[in-house]
Short mmCIF file of C-alpha atoms and ligand atoms in Angstrom, two decimals:
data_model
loop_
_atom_site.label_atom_id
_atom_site.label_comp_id
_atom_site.label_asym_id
_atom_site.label_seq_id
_atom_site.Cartn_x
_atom_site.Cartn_y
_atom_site.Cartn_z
CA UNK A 1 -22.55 7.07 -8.08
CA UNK A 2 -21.09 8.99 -5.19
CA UNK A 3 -17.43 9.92 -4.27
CA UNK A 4 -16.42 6.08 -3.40
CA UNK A 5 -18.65 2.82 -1.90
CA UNK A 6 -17.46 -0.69 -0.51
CA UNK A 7 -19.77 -3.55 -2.56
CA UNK A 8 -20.07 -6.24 -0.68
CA UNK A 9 -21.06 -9.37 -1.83
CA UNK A 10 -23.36 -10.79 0.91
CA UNK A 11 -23.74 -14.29 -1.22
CA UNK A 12 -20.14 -14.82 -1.54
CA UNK A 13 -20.15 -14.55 2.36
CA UNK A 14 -22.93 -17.13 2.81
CA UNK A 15 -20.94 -19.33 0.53
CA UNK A 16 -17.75 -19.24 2.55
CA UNK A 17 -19.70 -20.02 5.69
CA UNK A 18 -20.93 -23.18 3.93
CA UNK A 19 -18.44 -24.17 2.90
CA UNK A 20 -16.39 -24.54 6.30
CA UNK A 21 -19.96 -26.17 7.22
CA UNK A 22 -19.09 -28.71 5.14
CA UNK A 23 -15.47 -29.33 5.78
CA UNK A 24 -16.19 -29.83 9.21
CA UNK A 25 -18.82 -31.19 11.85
CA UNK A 26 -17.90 -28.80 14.50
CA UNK A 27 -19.98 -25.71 15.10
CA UNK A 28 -19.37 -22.59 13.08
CA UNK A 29 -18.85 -19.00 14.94
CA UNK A 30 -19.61 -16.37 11.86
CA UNK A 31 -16.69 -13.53 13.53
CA UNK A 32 -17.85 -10.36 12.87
CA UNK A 33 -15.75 -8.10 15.09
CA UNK A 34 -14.51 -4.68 13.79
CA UNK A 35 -17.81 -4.21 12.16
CA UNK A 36 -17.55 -7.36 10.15
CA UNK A 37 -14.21 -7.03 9.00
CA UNK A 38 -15.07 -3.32 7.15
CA UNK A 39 -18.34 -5.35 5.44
CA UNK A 40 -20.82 -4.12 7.80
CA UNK A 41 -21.55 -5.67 11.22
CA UNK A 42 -25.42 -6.19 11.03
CA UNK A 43 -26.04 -7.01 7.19
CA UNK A 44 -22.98 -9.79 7.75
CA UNK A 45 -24.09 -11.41 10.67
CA UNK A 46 -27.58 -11.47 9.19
CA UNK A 47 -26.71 -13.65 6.09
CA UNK A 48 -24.01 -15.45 8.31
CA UNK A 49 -26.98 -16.67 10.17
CA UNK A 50 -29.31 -17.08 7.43
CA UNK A 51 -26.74 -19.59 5.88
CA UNK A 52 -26.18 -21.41 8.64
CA UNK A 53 -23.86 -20.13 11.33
CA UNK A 54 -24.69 -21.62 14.70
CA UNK A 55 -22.79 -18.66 16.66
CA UNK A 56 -21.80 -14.61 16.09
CA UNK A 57 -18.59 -13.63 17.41
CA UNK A 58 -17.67 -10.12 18.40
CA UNK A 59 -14.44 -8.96 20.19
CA UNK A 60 -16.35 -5.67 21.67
CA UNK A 61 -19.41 -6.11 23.76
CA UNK A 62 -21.32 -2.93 22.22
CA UNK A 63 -20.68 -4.89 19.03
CA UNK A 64 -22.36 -7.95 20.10
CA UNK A 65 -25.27 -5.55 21.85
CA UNK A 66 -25.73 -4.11 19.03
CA UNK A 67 -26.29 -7.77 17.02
CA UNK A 68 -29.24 -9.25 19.76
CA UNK A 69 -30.68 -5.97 19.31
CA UNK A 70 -30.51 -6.15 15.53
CA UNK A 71 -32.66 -9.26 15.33
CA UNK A 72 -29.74 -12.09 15.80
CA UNK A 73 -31.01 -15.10 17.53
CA UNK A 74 -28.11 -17.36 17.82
CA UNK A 75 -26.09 -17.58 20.62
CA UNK A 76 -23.29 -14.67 20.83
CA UNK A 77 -20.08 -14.79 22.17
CA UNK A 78 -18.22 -11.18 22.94
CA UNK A 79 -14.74 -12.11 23.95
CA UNK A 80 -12.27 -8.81 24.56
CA UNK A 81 -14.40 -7.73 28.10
CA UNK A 82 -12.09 -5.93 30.20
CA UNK A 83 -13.43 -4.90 33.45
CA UNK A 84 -16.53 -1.84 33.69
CA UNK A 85 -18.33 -3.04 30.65
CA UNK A 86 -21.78 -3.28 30.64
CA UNK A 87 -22.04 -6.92 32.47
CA UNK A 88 -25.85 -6.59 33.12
CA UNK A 89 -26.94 -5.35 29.73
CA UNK A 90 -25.31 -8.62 28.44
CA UNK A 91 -26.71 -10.53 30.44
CA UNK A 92 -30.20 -9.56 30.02
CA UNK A 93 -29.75 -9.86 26.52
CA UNK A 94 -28.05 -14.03 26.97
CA UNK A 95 -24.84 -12.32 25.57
CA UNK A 96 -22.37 -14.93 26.15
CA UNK A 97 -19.23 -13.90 27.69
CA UNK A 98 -15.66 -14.37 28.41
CA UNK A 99 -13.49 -14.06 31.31
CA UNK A 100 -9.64 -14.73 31.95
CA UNK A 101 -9.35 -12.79 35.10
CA UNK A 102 -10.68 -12.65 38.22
CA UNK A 103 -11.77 -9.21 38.42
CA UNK A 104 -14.38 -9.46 35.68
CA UNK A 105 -15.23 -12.90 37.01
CA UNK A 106 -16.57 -10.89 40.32
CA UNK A 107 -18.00 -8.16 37.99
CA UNK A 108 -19.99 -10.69 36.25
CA UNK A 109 -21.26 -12.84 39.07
CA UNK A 110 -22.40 -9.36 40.77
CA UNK A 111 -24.48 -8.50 37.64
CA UNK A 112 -25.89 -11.19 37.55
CA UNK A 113 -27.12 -11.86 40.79
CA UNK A 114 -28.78 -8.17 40.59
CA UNK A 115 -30.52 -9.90 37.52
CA UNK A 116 -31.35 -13.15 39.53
CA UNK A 117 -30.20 -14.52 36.20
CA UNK A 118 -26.99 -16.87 35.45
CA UNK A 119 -24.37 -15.59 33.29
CA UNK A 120 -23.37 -17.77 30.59
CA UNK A 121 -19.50 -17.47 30.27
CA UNK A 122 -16.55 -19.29 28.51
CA UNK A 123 -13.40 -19.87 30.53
CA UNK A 124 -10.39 -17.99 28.24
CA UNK A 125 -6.66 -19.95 28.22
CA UNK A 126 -3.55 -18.70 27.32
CA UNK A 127 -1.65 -21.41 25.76
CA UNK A 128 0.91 -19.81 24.41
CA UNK A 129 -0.11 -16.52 22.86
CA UNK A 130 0.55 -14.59 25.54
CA UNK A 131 -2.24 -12.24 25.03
CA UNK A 132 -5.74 -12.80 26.59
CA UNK A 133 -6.79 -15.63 28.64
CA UNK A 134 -5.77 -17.43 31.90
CA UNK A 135 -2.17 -18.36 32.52
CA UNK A 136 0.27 -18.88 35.03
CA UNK A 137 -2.59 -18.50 37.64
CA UNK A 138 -4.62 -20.59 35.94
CA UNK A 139 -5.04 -23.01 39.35
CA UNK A 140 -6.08 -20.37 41.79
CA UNK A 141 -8.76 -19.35 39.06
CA UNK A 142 -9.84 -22.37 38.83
CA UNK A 143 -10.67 -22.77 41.80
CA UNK A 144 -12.44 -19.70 42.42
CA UNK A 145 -14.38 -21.00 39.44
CA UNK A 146 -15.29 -24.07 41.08
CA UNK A 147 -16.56 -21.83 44.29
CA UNK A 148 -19.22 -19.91 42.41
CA UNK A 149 -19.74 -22.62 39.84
CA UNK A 150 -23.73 -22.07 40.92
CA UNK A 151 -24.01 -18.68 40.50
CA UNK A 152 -22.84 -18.98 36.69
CA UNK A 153 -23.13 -21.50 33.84
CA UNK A 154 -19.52 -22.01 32.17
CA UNK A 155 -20.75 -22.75 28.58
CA UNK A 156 -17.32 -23.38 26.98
CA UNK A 157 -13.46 -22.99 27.23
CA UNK A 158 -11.42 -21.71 24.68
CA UNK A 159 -7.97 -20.63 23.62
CA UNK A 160 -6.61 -18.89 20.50
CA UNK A 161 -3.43 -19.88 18.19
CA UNK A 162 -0.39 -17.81 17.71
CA UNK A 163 0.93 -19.79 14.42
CA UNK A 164 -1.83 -21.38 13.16
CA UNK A 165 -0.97 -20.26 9.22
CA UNK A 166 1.98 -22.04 9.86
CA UNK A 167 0.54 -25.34 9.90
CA UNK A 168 4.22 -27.13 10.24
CA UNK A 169 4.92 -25.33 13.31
CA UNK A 170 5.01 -27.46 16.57
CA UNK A 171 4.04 -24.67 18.44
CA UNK A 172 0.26 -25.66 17.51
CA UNK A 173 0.47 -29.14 18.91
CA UNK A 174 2.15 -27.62 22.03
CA UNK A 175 -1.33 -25.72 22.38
CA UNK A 176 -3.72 -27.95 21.46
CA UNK A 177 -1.93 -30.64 24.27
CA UNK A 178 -2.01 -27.36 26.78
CA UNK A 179 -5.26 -26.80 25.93
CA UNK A 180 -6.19 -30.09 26.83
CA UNK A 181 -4.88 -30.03 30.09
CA UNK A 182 -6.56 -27.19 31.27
CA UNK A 183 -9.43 -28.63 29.95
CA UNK A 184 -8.49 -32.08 32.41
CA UNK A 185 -7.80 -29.72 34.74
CA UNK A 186 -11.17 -27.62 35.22
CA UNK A 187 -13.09 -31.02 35.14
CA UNK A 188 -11.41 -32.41 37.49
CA UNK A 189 -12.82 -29.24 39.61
CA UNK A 190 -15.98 -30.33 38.49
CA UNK A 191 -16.84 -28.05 35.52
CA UNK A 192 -16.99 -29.67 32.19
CA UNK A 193 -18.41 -27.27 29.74
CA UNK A 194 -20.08 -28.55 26.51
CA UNK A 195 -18.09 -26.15 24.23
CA UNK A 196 -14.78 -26.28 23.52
CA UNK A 197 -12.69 -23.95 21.19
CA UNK A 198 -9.84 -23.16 19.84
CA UNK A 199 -9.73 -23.04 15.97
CA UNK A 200 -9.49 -19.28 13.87
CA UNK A 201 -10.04 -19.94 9.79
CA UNK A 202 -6.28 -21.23 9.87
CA UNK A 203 -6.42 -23.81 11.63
CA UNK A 204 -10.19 -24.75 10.20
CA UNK A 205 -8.15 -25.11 7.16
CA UNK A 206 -5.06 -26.99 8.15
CA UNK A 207 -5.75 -28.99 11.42
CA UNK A 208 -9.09 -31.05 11.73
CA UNK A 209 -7.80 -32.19 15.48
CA UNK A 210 -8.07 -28.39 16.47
CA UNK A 211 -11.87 -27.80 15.26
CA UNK A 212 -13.08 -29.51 18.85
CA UNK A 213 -16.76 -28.35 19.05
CA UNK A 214 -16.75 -24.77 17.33
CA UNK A 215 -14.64 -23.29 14.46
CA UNK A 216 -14.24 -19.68 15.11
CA UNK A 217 -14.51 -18.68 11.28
CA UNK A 218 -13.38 -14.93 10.62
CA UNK A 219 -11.16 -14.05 7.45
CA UNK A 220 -12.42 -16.94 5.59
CA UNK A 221 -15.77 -15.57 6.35
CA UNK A 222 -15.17 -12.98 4.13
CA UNK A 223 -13.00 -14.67 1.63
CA UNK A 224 -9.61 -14.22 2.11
CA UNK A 225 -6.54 -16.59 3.09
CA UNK A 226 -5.84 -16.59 6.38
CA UNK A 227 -1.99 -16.47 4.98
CA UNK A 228 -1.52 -15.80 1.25
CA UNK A 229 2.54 -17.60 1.14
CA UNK A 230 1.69 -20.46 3.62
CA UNK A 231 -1.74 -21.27 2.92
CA UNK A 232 -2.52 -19.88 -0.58
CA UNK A 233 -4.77 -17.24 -2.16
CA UNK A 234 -8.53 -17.36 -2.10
CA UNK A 235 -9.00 -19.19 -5.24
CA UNK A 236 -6.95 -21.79 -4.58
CA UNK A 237 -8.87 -22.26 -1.51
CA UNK A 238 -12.01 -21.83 -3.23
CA UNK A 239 -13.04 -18.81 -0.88
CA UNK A 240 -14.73 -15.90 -2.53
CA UNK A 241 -13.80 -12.69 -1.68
CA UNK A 242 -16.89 -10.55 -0.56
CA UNK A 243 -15.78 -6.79 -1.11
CA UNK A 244 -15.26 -4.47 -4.02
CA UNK A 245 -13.89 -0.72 -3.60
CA UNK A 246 -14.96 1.18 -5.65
CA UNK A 247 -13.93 5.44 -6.18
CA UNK A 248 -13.90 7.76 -8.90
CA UNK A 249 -11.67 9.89 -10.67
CA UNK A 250 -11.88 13.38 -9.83
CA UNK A 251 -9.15 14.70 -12.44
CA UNK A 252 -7.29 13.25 -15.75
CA UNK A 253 -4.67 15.37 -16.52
CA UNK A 254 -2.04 14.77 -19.10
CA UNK A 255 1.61 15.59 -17.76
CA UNK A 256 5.60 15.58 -19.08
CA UNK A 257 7.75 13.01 -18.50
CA UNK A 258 9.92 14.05 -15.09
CA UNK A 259 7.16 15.66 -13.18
CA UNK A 260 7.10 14.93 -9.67
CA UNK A 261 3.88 13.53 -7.64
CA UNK A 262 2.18 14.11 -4.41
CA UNK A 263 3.81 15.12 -1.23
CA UNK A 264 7.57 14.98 -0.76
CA UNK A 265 7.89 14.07 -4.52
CA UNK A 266 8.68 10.66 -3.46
CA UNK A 267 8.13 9.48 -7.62
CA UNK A 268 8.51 11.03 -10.76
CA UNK A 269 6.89 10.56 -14.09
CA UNK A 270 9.03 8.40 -16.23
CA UNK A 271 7.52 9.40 -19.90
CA UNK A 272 4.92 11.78 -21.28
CA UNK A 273 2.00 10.51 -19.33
CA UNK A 274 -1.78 10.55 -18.33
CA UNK A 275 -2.03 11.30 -14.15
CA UNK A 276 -5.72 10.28 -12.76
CA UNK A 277 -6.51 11.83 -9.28
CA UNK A 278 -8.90 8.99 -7.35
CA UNK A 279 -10.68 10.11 -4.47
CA UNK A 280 -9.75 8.39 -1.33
CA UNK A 281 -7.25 9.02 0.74
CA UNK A 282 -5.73 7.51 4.08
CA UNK A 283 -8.20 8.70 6.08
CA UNK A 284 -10.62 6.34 4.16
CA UNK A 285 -8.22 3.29 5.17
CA UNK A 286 -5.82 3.44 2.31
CA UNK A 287 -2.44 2.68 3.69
CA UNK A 288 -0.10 5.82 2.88
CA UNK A 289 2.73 3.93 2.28
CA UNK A 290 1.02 1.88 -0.49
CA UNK A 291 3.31 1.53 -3.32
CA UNK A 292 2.85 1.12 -7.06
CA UNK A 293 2.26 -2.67 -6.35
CA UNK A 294 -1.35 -1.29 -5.99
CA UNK A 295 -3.51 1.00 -7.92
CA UNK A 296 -6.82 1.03 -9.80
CA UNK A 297 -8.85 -0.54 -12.53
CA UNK A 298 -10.32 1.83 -15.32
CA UNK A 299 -11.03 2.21 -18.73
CA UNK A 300 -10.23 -2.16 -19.10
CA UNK A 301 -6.44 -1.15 -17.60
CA UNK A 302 -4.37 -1.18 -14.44
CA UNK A 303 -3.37 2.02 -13.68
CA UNK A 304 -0.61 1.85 -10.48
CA UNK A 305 -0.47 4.09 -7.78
CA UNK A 306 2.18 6.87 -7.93
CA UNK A 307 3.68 8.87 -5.08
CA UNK A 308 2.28 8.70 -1.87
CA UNK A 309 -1.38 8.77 -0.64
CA UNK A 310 -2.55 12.03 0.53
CA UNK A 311 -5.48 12.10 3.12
CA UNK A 312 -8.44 12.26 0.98
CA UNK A 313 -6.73 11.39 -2.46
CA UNK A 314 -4.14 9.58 -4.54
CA UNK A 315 -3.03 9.45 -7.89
CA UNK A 316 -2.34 6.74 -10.95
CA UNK A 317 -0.34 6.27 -13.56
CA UNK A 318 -3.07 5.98 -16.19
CA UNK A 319 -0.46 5.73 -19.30
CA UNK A 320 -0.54 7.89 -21.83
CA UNK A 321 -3.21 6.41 -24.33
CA UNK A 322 -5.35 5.76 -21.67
CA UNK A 323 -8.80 6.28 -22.78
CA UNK A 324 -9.85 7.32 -18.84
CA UNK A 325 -11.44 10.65 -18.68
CA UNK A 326 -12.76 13.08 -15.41
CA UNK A 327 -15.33 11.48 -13.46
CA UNK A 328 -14.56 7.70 -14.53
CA UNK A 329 -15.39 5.21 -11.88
CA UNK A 330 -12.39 2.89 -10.73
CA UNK A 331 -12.22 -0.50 -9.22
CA UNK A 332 -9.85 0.00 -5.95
CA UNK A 333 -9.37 -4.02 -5.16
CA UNK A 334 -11.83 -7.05 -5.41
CA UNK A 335 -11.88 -10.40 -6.28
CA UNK A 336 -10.09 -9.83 -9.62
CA UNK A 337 -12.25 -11.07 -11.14
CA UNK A 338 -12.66 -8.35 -13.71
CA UNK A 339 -9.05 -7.76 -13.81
CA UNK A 340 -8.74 -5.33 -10.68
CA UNK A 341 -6.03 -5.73 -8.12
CA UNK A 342 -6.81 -8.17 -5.76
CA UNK A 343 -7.07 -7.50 -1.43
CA UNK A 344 -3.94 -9.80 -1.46
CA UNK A 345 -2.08 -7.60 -3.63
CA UNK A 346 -2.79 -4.13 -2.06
CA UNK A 347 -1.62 -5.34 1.03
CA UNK A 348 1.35 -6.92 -0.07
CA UNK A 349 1.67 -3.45 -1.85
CA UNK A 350 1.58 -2.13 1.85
CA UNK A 351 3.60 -4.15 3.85
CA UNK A 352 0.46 -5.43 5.86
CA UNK A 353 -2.58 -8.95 5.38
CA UNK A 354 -5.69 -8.50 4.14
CA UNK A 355 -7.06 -8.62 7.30
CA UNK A 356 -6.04 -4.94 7.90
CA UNK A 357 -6.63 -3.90 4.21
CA UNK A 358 -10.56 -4.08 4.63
CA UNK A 359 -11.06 -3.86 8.03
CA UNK A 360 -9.20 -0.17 7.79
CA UNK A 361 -11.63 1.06 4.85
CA UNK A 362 -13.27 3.75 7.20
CA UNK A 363 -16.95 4.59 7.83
CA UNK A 364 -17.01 7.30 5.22
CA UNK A 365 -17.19 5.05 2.44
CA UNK A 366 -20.96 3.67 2.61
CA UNK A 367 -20.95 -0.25 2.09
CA UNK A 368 -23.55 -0.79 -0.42
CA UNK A 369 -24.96 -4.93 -0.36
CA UNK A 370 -26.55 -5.03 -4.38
CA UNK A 371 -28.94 -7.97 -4.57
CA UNK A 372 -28.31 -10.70 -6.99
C1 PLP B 1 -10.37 -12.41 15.22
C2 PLP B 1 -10.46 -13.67 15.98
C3 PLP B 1 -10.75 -14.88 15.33
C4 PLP B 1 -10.85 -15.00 13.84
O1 PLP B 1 -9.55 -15.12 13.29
P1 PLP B 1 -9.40 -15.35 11.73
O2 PLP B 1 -7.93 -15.52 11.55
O3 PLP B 1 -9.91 -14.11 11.07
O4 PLP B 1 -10.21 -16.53 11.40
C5 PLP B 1 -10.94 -16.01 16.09
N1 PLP B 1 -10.84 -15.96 17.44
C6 PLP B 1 -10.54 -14.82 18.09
C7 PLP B 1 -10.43 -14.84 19.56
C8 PLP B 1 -10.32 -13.65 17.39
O5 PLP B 1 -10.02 -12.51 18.05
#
């Protein structure tokens, strides 16, 4: 095998979009933003459809371009569309799209009446998060809504939760009632879209009076806990994680006890040991501050991380009867399955979620999908 690959376990992802199928009769949006959370945009949203998804999700709108011309029939929904994007090429190709200002609300309606074609858009809400979506001026918008409300067909509303892995936390009933108001609100300007949303994978999990008509379903997607302390691990949510890391190692050397390693000699050999150099680095997504909490599978052991990660390269702590040798492939992280760290545990061993663990595995590590 090459330098390093990402296996990615496209059944395991079909899996964990049936199963939130079946814990719920809302609509499921397969979110597949950030090229599928590191697992590979197209191949994803492919089996997310084949096993049932009824909607992609994409934050970018190249992303979800790139989907409807990569054979995805479904409705898509491209949500992070700041003003100047490509309004018309959306359009054209029934991207769906949203809007939480006014100035993309004019950009939209112009491309679209160049295209003598109506837009289909969903209405964004702040509700608390304080991030996208309509707010404080959520009235006037409204009615400039309600003025053009010909000229465009307002498929949904939607609105995204700040704390929803906190499922004790009152700020999610807050939203959901907010929510609901602006939701009283726009019909009582006379738009009354058939979609509304407002659940991530959190809340899918923890609060069935949030799914409304569509879950949007992203980390559990892949299979990983939306929060590992509040809402538990994978397994005990019966998710299946979908990606293995795999590298190699490029050097076994055996060393003396007090040797320093890596850059700044930040750690120091304890005992007579056996050093293994694997071969990615932080500019293939592995946090440099990732501490010994992590490391590798090889040769049936753990071997943690020592010392810091260098750009291309970091080293482990084989032990010294390690029976590892030059040019032995390692298991970065997985399910655990065949006793490799987990996801959860290199990012706890980074300070970070698993959201940004795979999502920051960069594009020079080829996913590879192996068939059953
Ligand atoms: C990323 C994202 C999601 C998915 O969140 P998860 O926690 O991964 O389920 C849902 N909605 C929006 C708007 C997002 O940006």
């Amino acid at each position: 095998m090459s330098r390093a690959r990402a296996e990615i376990d496209l059944s395991a992802i079909a899996d964990n979009l049936k199963f939130i199928k079946s814990k719920s009769t809302a609509q499921v949006l397969a979110v597949v933003k950030a090229d599928a959370y590191g697992h590979g945009l197209l191949p994803v949203a492919i089996a997310a459809q084949a096993a049932g998804a009824d909607w992609l999700g994409t934050a970018l709108l190249e992303e979800a371009i790139t989907l409807r011309n990569g054979g995805i029939t479904k409705p898509i929904l491209a949500w992070l569309t700041p003003p100047g994007e490509d309004f018309k090429t959306a359009i054209k190709l029934d991207i769906d799209l949203s809007i939480s200002s006014i100035e993309v609300l004019s950009e939209i309606l112009t491309a679209g009446q160049s295209l003598n074609k109506k837009p289909r858009v969903h209405i964004e809400v702040d509700t608390g998060m304080s991030r996208g979506g309509v707010a404080e001026d959520w009235k006037q918008f409204f009615s400039e809504i309600a003025k053009v409300v010909e000229k465009i067909e307002v498929v949904g509303i939607w609105s995204h939760f700040a704390r929803a892995d906190e499922p004790g936390e009152k700020m999610n009933e807050e939203q959901i009632a907010l929510f609901s108001n602006r939701v009283d609100d726009l019909s009582k300007v006379g738009i009354s879209p058939k979609y509304l949303h407002i659940a991530n994978s959190a809340a899918a999990l923890t609060n069935k009076s949030s799914h409304k008509n569509i879950i949007r379903w992203g980390i559990g997607l892949y299979g990983l806990s939306p929060d590992v302390n509040n809402l538990g691990d994978s397994k005990s949510l019966t998710l299946h994680p979908a990606m293995r890391l795999y590298a190699k190692l490029q050097l076994v050397k055996s060393v003396k006890a007090g040797v320093t390693v890596g850059y700044g000699a930040t750690a120091k050999t304890k005992v007579d040991t056996k050093l293994g150099v694997v071969t990615l680095g932080y500019a293939d997504g592995i946090p440099r501050n990732a501490s010994n909490l992590a490391g590798v599978f090889v040769a049936g052991s753990r071997a943690p991380l020592i010392g810091r990660v260098s750009m291309d390269q970091f080293v482990v702590d084989l032990g010294i009867d390690s029976l590892a040798k030059t040019g032995d492939e390692v298991i970065v992280f997985g399910d655990g399955s065949k006793g490799e760290y987990t996801i959860d545990e290199w990012a706890k061993a980074c300070g970070t979620i698993n959201y940004e663990i795979v999502t920051r595995i960069g594009s020079r590590v080829p996913r590879i999908y192996p068939r059953e």
